[in-house]
Amino acid sequence: MGIAVWRWLRRFRQVRRRRLRSGILSEAEGIPHRDGARTQPARQGVGLTYQRRYIVQISGSSITAAQLVQRLESDLNAASPVEIAVFDKTSGVPQRLEVGDEYVVHMPGPWDCPVRVVEQTPVSFRFATLRGHMEAGEIEFRVDETGEGDLVFTIESWARSGDRLADLLYEKVGIAKEMQSHMWTHFCMRAAEIAGGQVVGDVEVQTERTDMFKSRKGRQSITRAVDVAFARSFALAARLRNRPLHPRGLVFDARFCLHGTSQHRGVPFLDDHTEIHGRARLSRAAGLPASLPDVLGLALRWPQPQDDAEDHATAELLLATTGLTMLGRHLLRPTTRWSPAFYGSLLAYRVGDRRVLLGAVARRTRTVPADLATLARAVEEQPLLLDLVVATEFGPWEPFGELWLSGPARSDDLEPMRFNPARHPIQELHPEGLFQRVRDSSYAAVQRVAHRGSDSHPNADHRPEGPSS
């Protein structure tokens, strides 16, 4: 395991992770039903269904696709990281692979993972899991040839966790998921070496997941109950005060200078090298007197291009002052300064098979007390600079751009600038978790109450009509 961890730390930044973006539901349902004895199909598993692809392109190979598959079939351990996974053939002719052959994959922990060969072609072979495996599903190994003479080696799986302990380690803790990623990315790299070629770029991991086999009734009931409770609570608060949270704020011009991170994530906002212009609203959450600490909010809005049109869709991101540590990034933190300060998303987003948090760091080179009047003067004198950062839930923060806020400051008392990030999501950044799912209705409830109240307001003609304005 020590060797495995060392190899994983050395290679994990060289792996490109992104969402699969193909219909997992139809593809997973298209897996043939296996009637063989002791088979453990995905329907018998626990938790979410994952479809994952590990892809490596190989240039300059000295052998063909079929020859590479033959060499892998003759000795799977030649490509496997044997410190965490050893293939032991228990049924069939040695150094050959045929439909019906069985293997046990010996791994650390309370599992030995039995599999059976269920399909084979000259350029591919597929295993189905058997009873006792830590996963329930199928996995395929295949090699394709490109028009330029390169080989593309792909490992693709459709599976759920085999039991609740495996689901805990895979979905909740994430250890099994990272070890699986290490195992198959290592297999891809070794396949390239066996082919006698060079790896083009990095190994790419594509992931999609669904709840297709799990009854959603209980989860939907919980979501509805929390949804209704939040919506009613915020609607009541809106009747007492037009804007329950962040009642007053200042609007500034925002310039995003994006430069990406060291790891490709498949999210344009995190990967692109570009400049974007938008708007930002800074506010105090409770509206307490300026002398008292308060949770400070940074709301961002910018246009993002559509894939199939020249029009631009609106993206929104809400940040608030939180801590920086693994625990602190999930907790709101009252403060007395706009800068220096850390603004975090608090709630997670899913990128491929990982959960990430976003943040903005107001640099320590400048101190701006947390009252609106001082903020307006400070930004008019000199733009406020923040570093945009991203992190996994348990990983370090990594910068992916800069955010410049410039004046003049504008009040939105007469024309409230309202946000609903659930209806204006960032492309390929998917809200994750129960509170992200109920955010839309809570925001919409508040804005409906505020909009009805504005109809009788003396300045109603100056208020925006849309609920997300």
CSV table of C-alpha atoms in Angstrom, one decimal:
chain,number,residue,atom,x,y,z
A,1,MET,CA,0.0,0.0,0.0
A,2,GLY,CA,2.9,2.3,0.6
A,3,ILE,CA,4.2,1.8,-2.9
A,4,ALA,CA,0.6,2.3,-4.2
A,5,VAL,CA,0.3,5.6,-2.4
A,6,TRP,CA,3.7,6.8,-3.6
A,7,ARG,CA,2.8,6.0,-7.2
A,8,TRP,CA,-0.6,7.7,-6.9
A,9,LEU,CA,0.9,10.9,-5.5
A,10,ARG,CA,3.4,10.9,-8.3
A,11,ARG,CA,0.8,10.4,-11.0
A,12,PHE,CA,-2.5,11.8,-9.9
A,13,ARG,CA,-1.9,15.3,-11.3
A,14,GLN,CA,-1.1,13.7,-14.7
A,15,VAL,CA,-4.7,12.3,-15.0
A,16,ARG,CA,-7.3,14.4,-16.7
A,17,ARG,CA,-10.7,14.0,-15.1
A,18,ARG,CA,-14.0,15.1,-16.7
A,19,ARG,CA,-17.6,14.2,-17.0
A,20,LEU,CA,-18.4,11.5,-19.5
A,21,ARG,CA,-21.4,13.5,-20.9
A,22,SER,CA,-23.0,10.5,-22.6
A,23,GLY,CA,-26.3,8.8,-21.7
A,24,ILE,CA,-25.2,6.5,-18.9
A,25,LEU,CA,-28.8,5.5,-18.2
A,26,SER,CA,-29.4,4.0,-21.7
A,27,GLU,CA,-25.9,2.6,-21.9
A,28,ALA,CA,-25.9,0.9,-18.5
A,29,GLU,CA,-29.4,-0.5,-19.1
A,30,GLY,CA,-28.0,-1.9,-22.4
A,31,ILE,CA,-25.6,-4.3,-20.6
A,32,PRO,CA,-26.7,-7.9,-21.3
A,33,HIS,CA,-28.3,-9.7,-18.4
A,34,ARG,CA,-25.9,-12.5,-17.3
A,35,ASP,CA,-27.6,-15.7,-16.2
A,36,GLY,CA,-24.4,-17.6,-15.2
A,37,ALA,CA,-24.0,-19.0,-11.7
A,38,ARG,CA,-22.6,-16.6,-9.1
A,39,THR,CA,-22.8,-13.6,-11.3
A,40,GLN,CA,-23.2,-10.3,-9.5
A,41,PRO,CA,-24.8,-7.8,-11.9
A,42,ALA,CA,-25.2,-4.1,-11.1
A,43,ARG,CA,-28.8,-4.6,-10.0
A,44,GLN,CA,-27.5,-6.5,-7.0
A,45,GLY,CA,-25.1,-3.8,-5.9
A,46,VAL,CA,-25.4,-0.9,-3.5
A,47,GLY,CA,-25.5,2.9,-4.1
A,48,LEU,CA,-24.9,4.9,-7.3
A,49,THR,CA,-24.1,3.4,-10.7
A,50,TYR,CA,-20.8,4.6,-12.1
A,51,GLN,CA,-19.8,4.5,-15.8
A,52,ARG,CA,-16.1,5.2,-16.1
A,53,ARG,CA,-13.6,5.3,-19.0
A,54,TYR,CA,-9.8,5.3,-18.7
A,55,ILE,CA,-8.3,6.3,-22.0
A,56,VAL,CA,-4.8,6.6,-23.2
A,57,GLN,CA,-3.6,7.3,-26.8
A,58,ILE,CA,-0.4,5.5,-27.9
A,59,SER,CA,1.8,6.6,-30.8
A,60,GLY,CA,4.6,4.7,-32.4
A,61,SER,CA,3.4,1.3,-31.4
A,62,SER,CA,5.4,-1.6,-32.7
A,63,ILE,CA,2.4,-4.0,-32.6
A,64,THR,CA,-1.2,-3.9,-33.8
A,65,ALA,CA,-4.4,-3.5,-31.6
A,66,ALA,CA,-5.1,-7.2,-31.8
A,67,GLN,CA,-1.5,-8.1,-30.8
A,68,LEU,CA,-1.7,-5.8,-27.8
A,69,VAL,CA,-4.9,-7.5,-26.6
A,70,GLN,CA,-3.3,-10.9,-27.1
A,71,ARG,CA,-0.3,-9.9,-24.9
A,72,LEU,CA,-2.5,-8.5,-22.2
A,73,GLU,CA,-4.7,-11.7,-22.3
A,74,SER,CA,-1.7,-13.9,-21.9
A,75,ASP,CA,-0.5,-12.1,-18.7
A,76,LEU,CA,-2.8,-9.5,-17.0
A,77,ASN,CA,-0.3,-9.0,-14.2
A,78,ALA,CA,2.2,-7.6,-16.7
A,79,ALA,CA,0.0,-4.4,-16.8
A,80,SER,CA,-1.6,-4.5,-13.3
A,81,PRO,CA,0.0,-2.7,-10.3
A,82,VAL,CA,0.7,-5.9,-8.4
A,83,GLU,CA,1.2,-4.1,-5.1
A,84,ILE,CA,-2.6,-3.7,-5.0
A,85,ALA,CA,-4.1,-6.1,-7.6
A,86,VAL,CA,-2.9,-9.5,-8.6
A,87,PHE,CA,-4.9,-11.5,-11.2
A,88,ASP,CA,-5.0,-15.2,-10.3
A,89,LYS,CA,-6.5,-17.5,-12.9
A,90,THR,CA,-8.8,-20.1,-11.3
A,91,SER,CA,-10.5,-21.6,-14.3
A,92,GLY,CA,-9.3,-22.0,-17.9
A,93,VAL,CA,-6.1,-22.7,-19.8
A,94,PRO,CA,-3.0,-20.8,-18.5
A,95,GLN,CA,-1.7,-17.9,-20.6
A,96,ARG,CA,-4.9,-17.7,-22.7
A,97,LEU,CA,-8.1,-15.9,-22.2
A,98,GLU,CA,-11.5,-17.3,-23.4
A,99,VAL,CA,-15.1,-16.8,-22.6
A,100,GLY,CA,-16.0,-18.6,-19.4
A,101,ASP,CA,-12.5,-18.3,-17.8
A,102,GLU,CA,-12.5,-17.1,-14.2
A,103,TYR,CA,-10.0,-15.0,-12.2
A,104,VAL,CA,-9.7,-13.9,-8.6
A,105,VAL,CA,-8.2,-10.4,-8.3
A,106,HIS,CA,-6.4,-10.3,-4.9
A,107,MET,CA,-6.5,-6.9,-3.3
A,108,PRO,CA,-5.7,-5.4,0.1
A,109,GLY,CA,-8.6,-5.4,2.6
A,110,PRO,CA,-11.4,-7.8,3.2
A,111,TRP,CA,-12.1,-8.6,-0.5
A,112,ASP,CA,-10.9,-11.1,-3.1
A,113,CYS,CA,-12.6,-10.0,-6.3
A,114,PRO,CA,-13.7,-12.9,-8.5
A,115,VAL,CA,-14.6,-12.2,-12.2
A,116,ARG,CA,-15.6,-14.2,-15.3
A,117,VAL,CA,-14.8,-13.5,-19.0
A,118,VAL,CA,-18.2,-12.9,-20.6
A,119,GLU,CA,-17.2,-11.4,-24.0
A,120,GLN,CA,-14.2,-11.5,-26.3
A,121,THR,CA,-13.3,-10.1,-29.7
A,122,PRO,CA,-9.9,-9.8,-31.4
A,123,VAL,CA,-9.5,-6.3,-30.0
A,124,SER,CA,-11.4,-6.5,-26.7
A,125,PHE,CA,-12.4,-8.7,-23.7
A,126,ARG,CA,-14.9,-8.1,-20.9
A,127,PHE,CA,-15.3,-9.3,-17.3
A,128,ALA,CA,-18.4,-9.6,-15.2
A,129,THR,CA,-18.2,-9.6,-11.4
A,130,LEU,CA,-19.0,-12.6,-9.4
A,131,ARG,CA,-20.5,-13.0,-5.9
A,132,GLY,CA,-18.1,-11.6,-3.3
A,133,HIS,CA,-16.6,-8.9,-5.5
A,134,MET,CA,-16.4,-5.4,-4.0
A,135,GLU,CA,-18.3,-4.2,-7.1
A,136,ALA,CA,-21.3,-5.3,-9.0
A,137,GLY,CA,-21.2,-4.9,-12.8
A,138,GLU,CA,-18.9,-5.3,-15.8
A,139,ILE,CA,-15.6,-4.0,-17.1
A,140,GLU,CA,-14.2,-4.0,-20.7
A,141,PHE,CA,-10.7,-3.7,-22.1
A,142,ARG,CA,-10.4,-2.7,-25.7
A,143,VAL,CA,-7.9,-1.2,-28.2
A,144,ASP,CA,-8.9,0.9,-31.3
A,145,GLU,CA,-6.7,2.0,-34.2
A,146,THR,CA,-6.8,5.7,-35.3
A,147,GLY,CA,-6.5,6.9,-38.9
A,148,GLU,CA,-3.0,8.2,-38.1
A,149,GLY,CA,-1.7,4.8,-37.0
A,150,ASP,CA,-2.0,5.4,-33.3
A,151,LEU,CA,-3.6,3.0,-30.8
A,152,VAL,CA,-6.3,4.1,-28.3
A,153,PHE,CA,-6.5,1.8,-25.2
A,154,THR,CA,-9.7,2.1,-23.2
A,155,ILE,CA,-10.9,0.5,-20.0
A,156,GLU,CA,-14.6,1.0,-19.5
A,157,SER,CA,-16.7,-0.1,-16.5
A,158,TRP,CA,-20.4,0.0,-15.5
A,159,ALA,CA,-20.7,-0.9,-11.8
A,160,ARG,CA,-22.0,-0.2,-8.3
A,161,SER,CA,-20.5,-1.0,-5.0
A,162,GLY,CA,-20.9,-4.7,-4.1
A,163,ASP,CA,-21.9,-4.0,-0.4
A,164,ARG,CA,-22.4,-1.2,2.0
A,165,LEU,CA,-18.8,-1.2,3.3
A,166,ALA,CA,-17.5,-0.9,-0.3
A,167,ASP,CA,-19.9,1.9,-0.9
A,168,LEU,CA,-18.7,3.7,2.2
A,169,LEU,CA,-15.1,3.5,1.1
A,170,TYR,CA,-15.8,4.3,-2.5
A,171,GLU,CA,-18.6,7.0,-2.5
A,172,LYS,CA,-18.4,8.5,1.0
A,173,VAL,CA,-14.7,8.3,2.0
A,174,GLY,CA,-13.3,8.1,-1.5
A,175,ILE,CA,-10.2,5.9,-0.7
A,176,ALA,CA,-11.4,3.0,-2.9
A,177,LYS,CA,-12.2,5.3,-5.7
A,178,GLU,CA,-8.7,6.8,-5.7
A,179,MET,CA,-7.1,3.4,-5.5
A,180,GLN,CA,-9.3,2.2,-8.4
A,181,SER,CA,-8.2,5.2,-10.4
A,182,HIS,CA,-4.6,4.5,-9.6
A,183,MET,CA,-5.0,0.8,-10.6
A,184,TRP,CA,-6.5,1.4,-14.0
A,185,THR,CA,-4.4,4.5,-15.0
A,186,HIS,CA,-1.3,2.4,-14.1
A,187,PHE,CA,-2.8,-0.4,-16.3
A,188,CYS,CA,-3.2,2.1,-19.2
A,189,MET,CA,0.4,3.4,-18.8
A,190,ARG,CA,1.8,-0.2,-18.8
A,191,ALA,CA,-0.3,-1.1,-21.8
A,192,ALA,CA,1.5,1.7,-23.7
A,193,GLU,CA,4.8,0.3,-22.6
A,194,ILE,CA,3.9,-3.2,-23.7
A,195,ALA,CA,2.8,-1.8,-27.1
A,196,GLY,CA,6.3,-0.3,-27.4
A,197,GLY,CA,4.9,3.2,-28.0
A,198,GLN,CA,4.7,6.6,-26.4
A,199,VAL,CA,1.8,8.1,-24.4
A,200,VAL,CA,0.2,11.1,-26.2
A,201,GLY,CA,-0.8,13.6,-23.5
A,202,ASP,CA,-2.2,12.2,-20.2
A,203,VAL,CA,-4.4,9.4,-19.2
A,204,GLU,CA,-8.0,10.7,-19.3
A,205,VAL,CA,-10.6,9.6,-16.8
A,206,GLN,CA,-14.2,10.2,-17.8
A,207,THR,CA,-17.0,9.6,-15.3
A,208,GLU,CA,-20.8,9.6,-15.2
A,209,ARG,CA,-23.0,8.4,-12.4
A,210,THR,CA,-26.7,7.8,-11.9
A,211,ASP,CA,-29.3,6.5,-9.3
A,212,MET,CA,-30.8,4.2,-11.9
A,213,PHE,CA,-31.1,1.1,-9.8
A,214,LYS,CA,-31.9,2.7,-6.5
A,215,SER,CA,-35.4,3.6,-5.3
A,216,ARG,CA,-35.5,7.4,-5.0
A,217,LYS,CA,-38.7,7.5,-3.0
A,218,GLY,CA,-37.1,8.0,0.4
A,219,ARG,CA,-34.5,10.5,-0.9
A,220,GLN,CA,-37.2,12.5,-2.7
A,221,SER,CA,-39.3,12.6,0.4
A,222,ILE,CA,-36.5,14.0,2.5
A,223,THR,CA,-35.6,16.5,-0.3
A,224,ARG,CA,-39.2,17.6,-0.5
A,225,ALA,CA,-39.5,18.1,3.2
A,226,VAL,CA,-36.3,20.1,3.5
A,227,ASP,CA,-37.3,22.0,0.3
A,228,VAL,CA,-40.7,23.0,1.7
A,229,ALA,CA,-39.2,23.9,5.1
A,230,PHE,CA,-36.5,26.2,3.7
A,231,ALA,CA,-38.8,27.8,1.1
A,232,ARG,CA,-41.5,28.6,3.7
A,233,SER,CA,-38.9,29.9,6.3
A,234,PHE,CA,-37.2,32.2,3.8
A,235,ALA,CA,-40.6,33.4,2.4
A,236,LEU,CA,-41.7,34.3,5.9
A,237,ALA,CA,-38.5,36.1,6.5
A,238,ALA,CA,-38.9,38.0,3.2
A,239,ARG,CA,-42.3,39.3,4.4
A,240,LEU,CA,-40.7,40.7,7.5
A,241,ARG,CA,-37.8,42.2,5.5
A,242,ASN,CA,-37.7,42.5,1.7
A,243,ARG,CA,-34.3,40.8,1.6
A,244,PRO,CA,-33.8,38.4,4.6
A,245,LEU,CA,-30.1,38.1,4.0
A,246,HIS,CA,-27.6,40.5,2.5
A,247,PRO,CA,-30.2,43.3,2.6
A,248,ARG,CA,-27.8,46.1,1.4
A,249,GLY,CA,-24.9,45.9,-0.9
A,250,LEU,CA,-22.7,47.6,-3.5
A,251,VAL,CA,-22.3,46.6,-7.1
A,252,PHE,CA,-19.0,46.7,-8.9
A,253,ASP,CA,-17.6,45.9,-12.3
A,254,ALA,CA,-15.8,42.5,-12.3
A,255,ARG,CA,-13.0,41.4,-14.5
A,256,PHE,CA,-12.1,37.7,-14.5
A,257,CYS,CA,-8.5,36.9,-15.7
A,258,LEU,CA,-8.5,33.1,-15.9
A,259,HIS,CA,-5.3,31.0,-16.4
A,260,GLY,CA,-6.5,27.5,-15.4
A,261,THR,CA,-4.9,25.0,-13.0
A,262,SER,CA,-2.2,22.3,-13.3
A,263,GLN,CA,-5.0,19.7,-13.7
A,264,HIS,CA,-7.5,19.7,-16.6
A,265,ARG,CA,-11.0,19.3,-15.1
A,266,GLY,CA,-13.3,19.6,-18.1
A,267,VAL,CA,-14.9,22.8,-16.8
A,268,PRO,CA,-14.3,25.9,-19.0
A,269,PHE,CA,-14.4,28.2,-16.1
A,270,LEU,CA,-11.5,26.3,-14.4
A,271,ASP,CA,-9.6,25.3,-17.5
A,272,ASP,CA,-9.7,28.3,-19.9
A,273,HIS,CA,-7.1,31.0,-20.4
A,274,THR,CA,-9.3,34.0,-21.1
A,275,GLU,CA,-10.7,37.3,-19.8
A,276,ILE,CA,-14.4,37.7,-18.8
A,277,HIS,CA,-16.2,40.8,-17.8
A,278,GLY,CA,-19.2,40.7,-15.4
A,279,ARG,CA,-20.6,42.2,-12.2
A,280,ALA,CA,-20.1,41.6,-8.5
A,281,ARG,CA,-22.1,42.5,-5.4
A,282,LEU,CA,-20.6,42.7,-2.0
A,283,SER,CA,-22.8,42.8,1.1
A,284,ARG,CA,-23.1,42.0,4.8
A,285,ALA,CA,-25.3,38.9,5.4
A,286,ALA,CA,-27.2,40.1,8.5
A,287,GLY,CA,-26.9,43.8,7.9
A,288,LEU,CA,-25.4,44.4,11.4
A,289,PRO,CA,-23.8,47.7,12.3
A,290,ALA,CA,-20.4,48.1,10.6
A,291,SER,CA,-18.5,47.9,14.0
A,292,LEU,CA,-19.8,44.3,14.5
A,293,PRO,CA,-18.5,41.1,12.8
A,294,ASP,CA,-20.7,39.8,10.0
A,295,VAL,CA,-20.6,37.1,7.4
A,296,LEU,CA,-19.6,39.0,4.2
A,297,GLY,CA,-21.0,37.9,0.8
A,298,LEU,CA,-19.4,38.1,-2.7
A,299,ALA,CA,-22.0,37.4,-5.5
A,300,LEU,CA,-20.7,37.1,-9.0
A,301,ARG,CA,-22.5,37.2,-12.4
A,302,TRP,CA,-20.9,36.9,-15.9
A,303,PRO,CA,-21.9,35.8,-19.4
A,304,GLN,CA,-20.7,32.4,-20.7
A,305,PRO,CA,-21.0,31.2,-24.3
A,306,GLN,CA,-23.4,28.5,-25.3
A,307,ASP,CA,-22.1,25.5,-27.2
A,308,ASP,CA,-24.5,25.7,-30.1
A,309,ALA,CA,-25.1,29.4,-30.4
A,310,GLU,CA,-23.5,32.8,-30.3
A,311,ASP,CA,-25.8,33.9,-27.5
A,312,HIS,CA,-24.4,34.0,-24.0
A,313,ALA,CA,-26.0,32.4,-20.9
A,314,THR,CA,-25.7,33.9,-17.5
A,315,ALA,CA,-23.5,32.2,-14.9
A,316,GLU,CA,-23.7,33.0,-11.2
A,317,LEU,CA,-21.6,32.1,-8.2
A,318,LEU,CA,-22.3,32.9,-4.5
A,319,LEU,CA,-19.4,33.1,-2.1
A,320,ALA,CA,-19.3,34.0,1.6
A,321,THR,CA,-16.6,34.4,4.2
A,322,THR,CA,-15.5,30.9,5.5
A,323,GLY,CA,-12.4,29.3,6.9
A,324,LEU,CA,-9.6,27.9,4.8
A,325,THR,CA,-9.0,24.5,6.5
A,326,MET,CA,-10.7,21.2,5.6
A,327,LEU,CA,-13.3,21.8,8.3
A,328,GLY,CA,-13.4,25.6,8.1
A,329,ARG,CA,-14.2,25.7,4.4
A,330,HIS,CA,-17.6,24.2,5.3
A,331,LEU,CA,-18.4,26.8,8.0
A,332,LEU,CA,-19.4,30.5,7.7
A,333,ARG,CA,-17.0,32.9,9.4
A,334,PRO,CA,-18.0,36.4,10.5
A,335,THR,CA,-15.3,39.0,10.0
A,336,THR,CA,-14.7,42.7,10.2
A,337,ARG,CA,-12.8,43.2,6.9
A,338,TRP,CA,-13.5,42.9,3.2
A,339,SER,CA,-9.8,42.5,2.7
A,340,PRO,CA,-7.8,40.4,3.6
A,341,ALA,CA,-10.5,37.7,3.7
A,342,PHE,CA,-11.4,34.3,2.3
A,343,TYR,CA,-14.7,33.9,0.4
A,344,GLY,CA,-15.8,30.2,-0.2
A,345,SER,CA,-18.7,28.5,-1.9
A,346,LEU,CA,-19.4,26.5,1.3
A,347,LEU,CA,-21.4,24.0,-0.8
A,348,ALA,CA,-19.8,21.6,-3.1
A,349,TYR,CA,-19.9,21.0,-6.9
A,350,ARG,CA,-19.2,17.8,-8.7
A,351,VAL,CA,-16.6,17.6,-11.4
A,352,GLY,CA,-16.5,14.2,-12.9
A,353,ASP,CA,-15.9,11.8,-10.0
A,354,ARG,CA,-14.8,14.5,-7.5
A,355,ARG,CA,-16.5,17.1,-5.3
A,356,VAL,CA,-14.9,20.6,-5.4
A,357,LEU,CA,-15.3,23.9,-3.7
A,358,LEU,CA,-14.6,27.3,-5.2
A,359,GLY,CA,-13.2,30.4,-3.4
A,360,ALA,CA,-11.7,33.9,-3.7
A,361,VAL,CA,-8.9,35.2,-1.6
A,362,ALA,CA,-8.7,38.9,-1.0
A,363,ARG,CA,-4.9,39.5,-0.7
A,364,ARG,CA,-3.2,40.6,2.5
A,365,THR,CA,-1.5,43.5,0.9
A,366,ARG,CA,-4.5,45.7,1.5
A,367,THR,CA,-6.9,46.2,4.5
A,368,VAL,CA,-10.5,47.3,3.9
A,369,PRO,CA,-12.8,47.5,6.9
A,370,ALA,CA,-16.2,45.8,6.4
A,371,ASP,CA,-18.5,48.8,6.0
A,372,LEU,CA,-20.0,49.8,2.7
A,373,ALA,CA,-19.0,53.4,2.7
A,374,THR,CA,-15.3,52.5,3.3
A,375,LEU,CA,-15.5,49.8,0.6
A,376,ALA,CA,-16.9,52.2,-2.0
A,377,ARG,CA,-14.0,54.7,-1.4
A,378,ALA,CA,-11.4,52.0,-1.4
A,379,VAL,CA,-12.4,50.5,-4.7
A,380,GLU,CA,-12.8,53.9,-6.4
A,381,GLU,CA,-9.2,54.6,-5.3
A,382,GLN,CA,-7.8,51.3,-6.5
A,383,PRO,CA,-9.4,48.1,-7.8
A,384,LEU,CA,-9.8,45.3,-5.2
A,385,LEU,CA,-7.8,42.2,-6.3
A,386,LEU,CA,-8.8,38.6,-5.3
A,387,ASP,CA,-7.3,35.3,-6.3
A,388,LEU,CA,-9.8,32.7,-7.6
A,389,VAL,CA,-9.1,29.2,-6.2
A,390,VAL,CA,-10.5,25.7,-6.3
A,391,ALA,CA,-10.0,22.6,-4.1
A,392,THR,CA,-11.4,19.2,-3.5
A,393,GLU,CA,-13.1,18.8,-0.2
A,394,PHE,CA,-9.9,17.5,1.4
A,395,GLY,CA,-7.2,18.9,-0.9
A,396,PRO,CA,-5.2,22.1,-1.0
A,397,TRP,CA,-6.5,25.3,-2.7
A,398,GLU,CA,-5.1,25.9,-6.1
A,399,PRO,CA,-5.4,29.3,-8.0
A,400,PHE,CA,-7.1,29.3,-11.4
A,401,GLY,CA,-7.4,33.1,-12.0
A,402,GLU,CA,-7.7,36.6,-10.7
A,403,LEU,CA,-10.8,38.7,-10.0
A,404,TRP,CA,-10.5,42.5,-10.3
A,405,LEU,CA,-13.3,44.6,-8.8
A,406,SER,CA,-13.4,48.2,-9.9
A,407,GLY,CA,-15.6,51.2,-9.3
A,408,PRO,CA,-17.5,53.4,-9.3
A,409,ALA,CA,-19.6,51.6,-6.6
A,410,ARG,CA,-23.3,51.4,-7.3
A,411,SER,CA,-26.1,50.9,-4.8
A,412,ASP,CA,-28.9,48.4,-5.8
A,413,ASP,CA,-31.4,49.6,-3.2
A,414,LEU,CA,-33.9,50.7,-5.9
A,415,GLU,CA,-33.1,48.0,-8.4
A,416,PRO,CA,-32.1,44.9,-6.4
A,417,MET,CA,-29.6,42.6,-8.0
A,418,ARG,CA,-30.9,39.2,-7.2
A,419,PHE,CA,-29.2,35.9,-7.7
A,420,ASN,CA,-30.3,32.3,-8.2
A,421,PRO,CA,-27.2,30.1,-9.1
A,422,ALA,CA,-29.4,27.0,-9.4
A,423,ARG,CA,-31.1,28.6,-12.5
A,424,HIS,CA,-27.8,30.1,-13.7
A,425,PRO,CA,-25.2,27.4,-13.3
A,426,ILE,CA,-21.6,27.4,-14.4
A,427,GLN,CA,-21.1,25.1,-17.4
A,428,GLU,CA,-20.0,21.6,-16.5
A,429,LEU,CA,-20.0,22.5,-12.7
A,430,HIS,CA,-22.8,20.5,-11.2
A,431,PRO,CA,-24.3,21.4,-7.8
A,432,GLU,CA,-23.8,18.5,-5.3
A,433,GLY,CA,-25.7,17.6,-2.1
A,434,LEU,CA,-29.1,18.1,-0.5
A,435,PHE,CA,-28.8,21.9,0.2
A,436,GLN,CA,-27.7,22.6,-3.3
A,437,ARG,CA,-30.9,20.8,-4.5
A,438,VAL,CA,-33.2,22.9,-2.4
A,439,ARG,CA,-31.5,26.2,-3.0
A,440,ASP,CA,-33.5,27.0,-6.1
A,441,SER,CA,-37.0,26.9,-4.5
A,442,SER,CA,-35.7,28.8,-1.4
A,443,TYR,CA,-34.3,31.6,-3.6
A,444,ALA,CA,-37.4,31.6,-5.8
A,445,ALA,CA,-39.8,31.8,-2.8
A,446,VAL,CA,-38.0,34.9,-1.4
A,447,GLN,CA,-37.9,36.6,-4.8
A,448,ARG,CA,-41.6,36.0,-5.5
A,449,VAL,CA,-42.5,37.6,-2.1
A,450,ALA,CA,-40.1,40.5,-2.8
A,451,HIS,CA,-41.6,41.0,-6.3
A,452,ARG,CA,-45.2,41.0,-5.0
A,453,GLY,CA,-44.1,43.5,-2.4
A,454,SER,CA,-42.5,45.7,-5.0
A,455,ASP,CA,-45.8,46.1,-6.9
A,456,SER,CA,-47.1,48.5,-4.2
A,457,HIS,CA,-43.7,50.1,-3.6
A,458,PRO,CA,-43.4,53.8,-4.5
A,459,ASN,CA,-40.4,53.0,-6.7
A,460,ALA,CA,-42.0,49.9,-8.2
A,461,ASP,CA,-41.3,51.1,-11.8
A,462,HIS,CA,-37.6,51.0,-11.1
A,463,ARG,CA,-37.5,47.4,-9.8
A,464,PRO,CA,-36.6,44.6,-12.2
A,465,GLU,CA,-39.4,42.2,-13.3
A,466,GLY,CA,-37.5,38.9,-13.4
A,467,PRO,CA,-37.2,36.7,-10.3
A,468,SER,CA,-33.5,36.2,-10.9
A,469,SER,CA,-32.6,39.8,-11.5
